[in-house]
Short mmCIF file of N, CA and C in Angstrom, two decimals:
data_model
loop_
_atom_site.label_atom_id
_atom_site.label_comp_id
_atom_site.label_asym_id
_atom_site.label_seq_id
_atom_site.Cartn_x
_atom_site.Cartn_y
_atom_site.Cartn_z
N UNK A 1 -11.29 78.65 37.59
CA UNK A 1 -12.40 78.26 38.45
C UNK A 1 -13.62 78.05 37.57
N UNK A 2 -14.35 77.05 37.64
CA UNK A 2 -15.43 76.54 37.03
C UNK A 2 -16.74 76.73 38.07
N UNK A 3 -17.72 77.65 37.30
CA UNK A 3 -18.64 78.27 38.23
C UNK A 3 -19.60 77.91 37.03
N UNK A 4 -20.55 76.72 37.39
CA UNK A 4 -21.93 76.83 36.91
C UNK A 4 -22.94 76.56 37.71
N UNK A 5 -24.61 77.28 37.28
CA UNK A 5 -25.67 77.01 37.85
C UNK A 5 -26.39 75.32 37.96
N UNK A 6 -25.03 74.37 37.27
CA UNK A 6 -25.85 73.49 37.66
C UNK A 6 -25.08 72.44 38.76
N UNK A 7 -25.76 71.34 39.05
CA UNK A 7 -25.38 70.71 40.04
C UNK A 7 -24.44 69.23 39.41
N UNK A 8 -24.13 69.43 38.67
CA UNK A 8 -23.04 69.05 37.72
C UNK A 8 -22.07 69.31 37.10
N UNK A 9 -21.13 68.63 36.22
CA UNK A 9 -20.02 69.17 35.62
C UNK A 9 -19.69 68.38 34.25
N UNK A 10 -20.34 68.78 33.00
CA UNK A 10 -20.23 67.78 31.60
C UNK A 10 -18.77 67.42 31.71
N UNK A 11 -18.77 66.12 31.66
CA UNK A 11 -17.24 65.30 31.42
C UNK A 11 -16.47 65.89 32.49
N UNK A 12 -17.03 65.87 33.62
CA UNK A 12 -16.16 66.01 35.18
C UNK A 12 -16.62 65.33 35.94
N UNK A 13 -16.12 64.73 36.92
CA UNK A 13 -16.97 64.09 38.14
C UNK A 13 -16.33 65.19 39.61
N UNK A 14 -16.97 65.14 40.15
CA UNK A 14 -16.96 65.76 41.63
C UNK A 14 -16.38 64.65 42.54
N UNK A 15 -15.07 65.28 42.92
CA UNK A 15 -14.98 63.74 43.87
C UNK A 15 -14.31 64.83 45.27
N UNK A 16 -14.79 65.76 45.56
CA UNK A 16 -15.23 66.47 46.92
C UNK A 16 -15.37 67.43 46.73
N UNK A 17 -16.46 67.53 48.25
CA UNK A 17 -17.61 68.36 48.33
C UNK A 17 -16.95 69.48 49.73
N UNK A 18 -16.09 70.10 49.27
CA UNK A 18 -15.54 71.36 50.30
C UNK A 18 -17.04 72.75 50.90
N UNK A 19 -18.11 72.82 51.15
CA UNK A 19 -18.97 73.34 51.32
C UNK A 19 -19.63 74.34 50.70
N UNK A 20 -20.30 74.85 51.37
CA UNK A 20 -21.26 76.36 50.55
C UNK A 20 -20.32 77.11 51.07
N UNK A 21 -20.26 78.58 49.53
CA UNK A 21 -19.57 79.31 49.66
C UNK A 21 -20.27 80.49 49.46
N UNK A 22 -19.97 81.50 49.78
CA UNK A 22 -20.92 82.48 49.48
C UNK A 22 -20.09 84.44 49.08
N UNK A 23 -20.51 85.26 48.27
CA UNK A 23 -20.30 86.19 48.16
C UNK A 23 -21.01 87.49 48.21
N UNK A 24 -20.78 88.27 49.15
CA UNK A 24 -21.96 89.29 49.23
C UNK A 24 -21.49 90.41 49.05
N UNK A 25 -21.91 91.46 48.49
CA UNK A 25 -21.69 92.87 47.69
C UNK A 25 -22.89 94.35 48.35
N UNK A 26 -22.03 94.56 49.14
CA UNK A 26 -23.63 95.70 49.40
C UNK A 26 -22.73 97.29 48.80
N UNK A 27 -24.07 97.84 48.12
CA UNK A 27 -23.35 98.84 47.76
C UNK A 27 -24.36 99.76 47.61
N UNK A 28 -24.18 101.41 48.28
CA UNK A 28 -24.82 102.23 47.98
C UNK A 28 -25.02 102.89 46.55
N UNK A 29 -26.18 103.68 45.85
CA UNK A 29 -26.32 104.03 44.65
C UNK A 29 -25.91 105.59 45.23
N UNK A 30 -25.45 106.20 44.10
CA UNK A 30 -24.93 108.05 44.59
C UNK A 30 -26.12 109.08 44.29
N UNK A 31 -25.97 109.64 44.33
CA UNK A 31 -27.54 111.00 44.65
C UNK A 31 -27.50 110.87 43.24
N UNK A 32 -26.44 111.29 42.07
CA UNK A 32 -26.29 111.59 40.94
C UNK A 32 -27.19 110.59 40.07
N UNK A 33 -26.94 109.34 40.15
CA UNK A 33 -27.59 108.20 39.47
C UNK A 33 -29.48 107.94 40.26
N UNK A 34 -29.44 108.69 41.39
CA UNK A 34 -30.81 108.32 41.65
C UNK A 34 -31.55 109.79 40.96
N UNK A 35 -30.83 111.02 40.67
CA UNK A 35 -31.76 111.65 39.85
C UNK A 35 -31.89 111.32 38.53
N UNK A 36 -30.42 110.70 37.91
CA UNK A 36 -31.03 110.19 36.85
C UNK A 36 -31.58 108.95 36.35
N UNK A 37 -31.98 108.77 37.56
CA UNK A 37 -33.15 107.07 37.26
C UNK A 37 -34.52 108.06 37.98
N UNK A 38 -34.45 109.02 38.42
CA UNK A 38 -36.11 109.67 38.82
C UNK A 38 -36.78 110.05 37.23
N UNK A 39 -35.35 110.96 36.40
CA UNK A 39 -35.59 111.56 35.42
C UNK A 39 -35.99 110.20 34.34
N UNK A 40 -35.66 109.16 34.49
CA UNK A 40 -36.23 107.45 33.33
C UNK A 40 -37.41 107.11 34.10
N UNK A 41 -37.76 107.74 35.27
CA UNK A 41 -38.75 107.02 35.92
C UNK A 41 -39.92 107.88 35.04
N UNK A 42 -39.88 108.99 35.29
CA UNK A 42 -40.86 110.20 34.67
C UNK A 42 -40.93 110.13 33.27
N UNK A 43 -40.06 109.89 32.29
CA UNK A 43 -40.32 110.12 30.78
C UNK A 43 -39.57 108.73 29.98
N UNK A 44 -39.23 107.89 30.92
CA UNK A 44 -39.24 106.85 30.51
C UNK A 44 -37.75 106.39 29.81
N UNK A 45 -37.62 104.93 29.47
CA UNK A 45 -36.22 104.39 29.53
C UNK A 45 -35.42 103.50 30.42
N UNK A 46 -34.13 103.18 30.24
CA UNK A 46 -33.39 102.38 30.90
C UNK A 46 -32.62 103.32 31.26
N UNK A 47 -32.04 102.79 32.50
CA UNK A 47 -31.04 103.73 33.41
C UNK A 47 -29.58 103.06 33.60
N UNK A 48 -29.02 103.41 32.84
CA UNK A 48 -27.37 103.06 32.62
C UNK A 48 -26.64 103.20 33.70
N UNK A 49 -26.86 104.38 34.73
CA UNK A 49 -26.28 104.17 36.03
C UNK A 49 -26.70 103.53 36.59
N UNK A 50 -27.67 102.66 37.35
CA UNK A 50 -28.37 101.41 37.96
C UNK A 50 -27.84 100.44 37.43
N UNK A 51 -27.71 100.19 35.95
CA UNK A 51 -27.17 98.90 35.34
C UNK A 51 -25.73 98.77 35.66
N UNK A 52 -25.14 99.76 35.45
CA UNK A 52 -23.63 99.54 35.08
C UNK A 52 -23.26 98.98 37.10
N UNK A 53 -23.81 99.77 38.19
CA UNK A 53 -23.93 99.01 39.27
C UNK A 53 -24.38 98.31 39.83
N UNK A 54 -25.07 97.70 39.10
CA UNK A 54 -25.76 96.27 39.22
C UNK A 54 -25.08 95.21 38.50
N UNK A 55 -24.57 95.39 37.07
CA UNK A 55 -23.37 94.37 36.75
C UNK A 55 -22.48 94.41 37.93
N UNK A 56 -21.65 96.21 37.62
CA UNK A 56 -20.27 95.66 39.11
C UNK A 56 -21.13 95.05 39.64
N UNK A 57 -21.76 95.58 40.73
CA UNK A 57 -21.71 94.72 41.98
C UNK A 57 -21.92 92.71 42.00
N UNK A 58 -22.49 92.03 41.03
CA UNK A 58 -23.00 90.90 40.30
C UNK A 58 -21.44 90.34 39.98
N UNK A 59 -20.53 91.24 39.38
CA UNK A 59 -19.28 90.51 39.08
C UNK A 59 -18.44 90.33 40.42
N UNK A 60 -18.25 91.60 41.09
CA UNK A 60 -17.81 90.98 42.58
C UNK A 60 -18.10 90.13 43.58
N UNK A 61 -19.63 89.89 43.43
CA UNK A 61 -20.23 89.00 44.08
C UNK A 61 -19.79 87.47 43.87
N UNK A 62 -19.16 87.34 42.52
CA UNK A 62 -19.27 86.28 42.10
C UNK A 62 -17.58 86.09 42.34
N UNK A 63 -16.92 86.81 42.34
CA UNK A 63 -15.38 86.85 42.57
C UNK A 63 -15.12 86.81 43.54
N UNK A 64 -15.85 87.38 44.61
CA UNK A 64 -15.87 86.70 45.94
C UNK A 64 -16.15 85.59 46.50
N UNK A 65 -16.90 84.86 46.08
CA UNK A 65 -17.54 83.67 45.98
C UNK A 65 -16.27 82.49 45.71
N UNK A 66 -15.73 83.01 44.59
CA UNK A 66 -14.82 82.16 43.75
C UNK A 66 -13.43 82.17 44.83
N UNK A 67 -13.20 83.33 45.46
CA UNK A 67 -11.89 83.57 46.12
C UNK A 67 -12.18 82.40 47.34
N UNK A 68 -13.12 82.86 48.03
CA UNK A 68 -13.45 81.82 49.44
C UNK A 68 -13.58 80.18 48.94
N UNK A 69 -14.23 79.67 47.67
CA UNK A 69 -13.86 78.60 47.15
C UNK A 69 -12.58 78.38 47.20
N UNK A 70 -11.30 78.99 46.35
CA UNK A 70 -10.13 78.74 46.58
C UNK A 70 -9.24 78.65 47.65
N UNK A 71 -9.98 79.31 48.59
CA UNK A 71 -9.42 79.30 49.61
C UNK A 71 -9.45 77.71 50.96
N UNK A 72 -10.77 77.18 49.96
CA UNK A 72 -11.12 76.03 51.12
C UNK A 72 -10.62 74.77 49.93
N UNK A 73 -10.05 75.50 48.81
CA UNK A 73 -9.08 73.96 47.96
C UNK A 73 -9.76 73.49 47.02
N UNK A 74 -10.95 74.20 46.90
CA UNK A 74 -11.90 74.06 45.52
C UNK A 74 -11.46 74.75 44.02
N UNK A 75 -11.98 74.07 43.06
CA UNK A 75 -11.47 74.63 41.28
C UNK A 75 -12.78 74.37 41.04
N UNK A 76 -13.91 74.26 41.87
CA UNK A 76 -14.90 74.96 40.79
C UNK A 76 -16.14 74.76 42.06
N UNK A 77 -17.33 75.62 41.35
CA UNK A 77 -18.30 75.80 42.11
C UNK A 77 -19.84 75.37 41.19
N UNK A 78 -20.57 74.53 42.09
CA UNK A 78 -22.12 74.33 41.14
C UNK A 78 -22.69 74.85 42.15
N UNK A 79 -24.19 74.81 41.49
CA UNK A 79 -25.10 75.27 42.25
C UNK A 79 -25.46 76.46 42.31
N UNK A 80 -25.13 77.49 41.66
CA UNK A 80 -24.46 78.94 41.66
C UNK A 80 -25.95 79.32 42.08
N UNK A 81 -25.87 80.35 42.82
CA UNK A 81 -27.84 81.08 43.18
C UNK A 81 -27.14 82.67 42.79
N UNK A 82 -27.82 83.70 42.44
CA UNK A 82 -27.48 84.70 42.45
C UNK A 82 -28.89 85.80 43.31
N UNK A 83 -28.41 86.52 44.45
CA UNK A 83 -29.68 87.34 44.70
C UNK A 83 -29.85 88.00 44.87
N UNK A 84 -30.93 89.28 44.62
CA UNK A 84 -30.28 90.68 44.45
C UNK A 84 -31.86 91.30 45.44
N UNK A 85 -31.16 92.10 46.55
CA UNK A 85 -31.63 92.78 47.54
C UNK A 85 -32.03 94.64 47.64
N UNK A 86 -33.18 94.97 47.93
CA UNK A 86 -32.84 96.23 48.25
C UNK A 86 -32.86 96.38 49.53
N UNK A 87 -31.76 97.65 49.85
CA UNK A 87 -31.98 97.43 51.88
C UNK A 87 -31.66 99.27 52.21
N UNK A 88 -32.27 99.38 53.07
CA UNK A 88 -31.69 100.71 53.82
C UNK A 88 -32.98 101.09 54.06
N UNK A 89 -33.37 102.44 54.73
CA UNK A 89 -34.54 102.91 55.05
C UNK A 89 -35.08 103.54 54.14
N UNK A 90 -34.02 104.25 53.52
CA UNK A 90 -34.81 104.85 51.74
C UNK A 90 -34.69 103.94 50.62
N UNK A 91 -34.48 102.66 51.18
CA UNK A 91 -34.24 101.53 49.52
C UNK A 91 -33.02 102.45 48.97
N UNK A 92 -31.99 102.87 49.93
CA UNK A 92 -30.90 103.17 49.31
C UNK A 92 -29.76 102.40 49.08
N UNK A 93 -29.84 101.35 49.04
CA UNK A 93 -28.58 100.19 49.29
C UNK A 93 -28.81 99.20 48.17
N UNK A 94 -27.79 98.58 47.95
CA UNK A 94 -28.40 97.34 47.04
C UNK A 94 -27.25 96.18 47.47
N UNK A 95 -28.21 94.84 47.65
CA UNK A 95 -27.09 94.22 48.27
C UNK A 95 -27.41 92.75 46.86
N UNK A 96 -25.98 91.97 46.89
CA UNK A 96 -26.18 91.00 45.57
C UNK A 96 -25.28 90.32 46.32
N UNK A 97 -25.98 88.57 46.22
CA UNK A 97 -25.14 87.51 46.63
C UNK A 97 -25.04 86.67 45.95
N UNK A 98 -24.12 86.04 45.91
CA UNK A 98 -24.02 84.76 45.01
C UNK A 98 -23.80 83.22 46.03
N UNK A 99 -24.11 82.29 45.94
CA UNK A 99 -23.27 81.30 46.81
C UNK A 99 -23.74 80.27 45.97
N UNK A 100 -23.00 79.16 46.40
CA UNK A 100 -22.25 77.29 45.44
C UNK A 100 -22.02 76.54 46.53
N UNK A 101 -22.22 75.62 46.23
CA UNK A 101 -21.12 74.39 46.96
C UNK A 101 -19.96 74.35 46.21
N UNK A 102 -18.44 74.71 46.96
CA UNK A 102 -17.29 74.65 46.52
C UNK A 102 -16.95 72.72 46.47
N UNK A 103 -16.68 72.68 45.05
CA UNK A 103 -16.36 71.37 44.98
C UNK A 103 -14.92 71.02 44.28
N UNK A 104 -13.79 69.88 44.63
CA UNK A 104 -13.03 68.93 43.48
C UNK A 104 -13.71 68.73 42.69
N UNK A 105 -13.65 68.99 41.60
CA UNK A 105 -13.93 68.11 40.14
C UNK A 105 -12.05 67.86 39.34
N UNK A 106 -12.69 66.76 38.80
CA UNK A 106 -11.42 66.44 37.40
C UNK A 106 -12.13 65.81 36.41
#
């Protein structure tokens, strides 16, 4: 599957346009990783538990994306948006989407 941000394809042409596809990822952070992003908040640093679930969730997003493409007969996706949400009443959630127009190319 060919997934780029642009609305093209070097040395491919698009010869159909199967629709927008989209992938969404919501995922809670665990008590454990929010004390230790309080403890980088206070004395400073990057927080390796936030990151490492912010990649996952960014790679599923995008594998989801790619599955529902295949599913409507597409081998590749442009347009790619990626967007990353906080949600819940304590900003305890994090939600990440990706979506394309699933297209034919050759």
């Amino acid at each position: 599957m060919i997934v780029t941000t642009t609305n093209s394809i070097e040395g491919m042409s698009i010869s159909e346009y199967r629709g927008i596809v989209f992938g969404e990822v919501i995922t809670g952070i665990n008590v454990f990783r929010d004390i230790g992003a309080g403890l980088r908040n206070i004395f400073g640093g990057r927080s390796a538990g936030y990151e490492e679930e912010l990649q996952a969730a960014r790679t599923e997003a995008l594998n989801e994306m790619c599955r529902r493409a295949e599913n409507v007969g597409a081998n590749a996706v442009v347009g790619v948006d990626i967007d990353y949400e906080v949600l819940g009443t304590d900003n305890g959630m994090l939600m990440v989407s990706a979506s394309g127009t699933a297209v034919v190319a050759g």
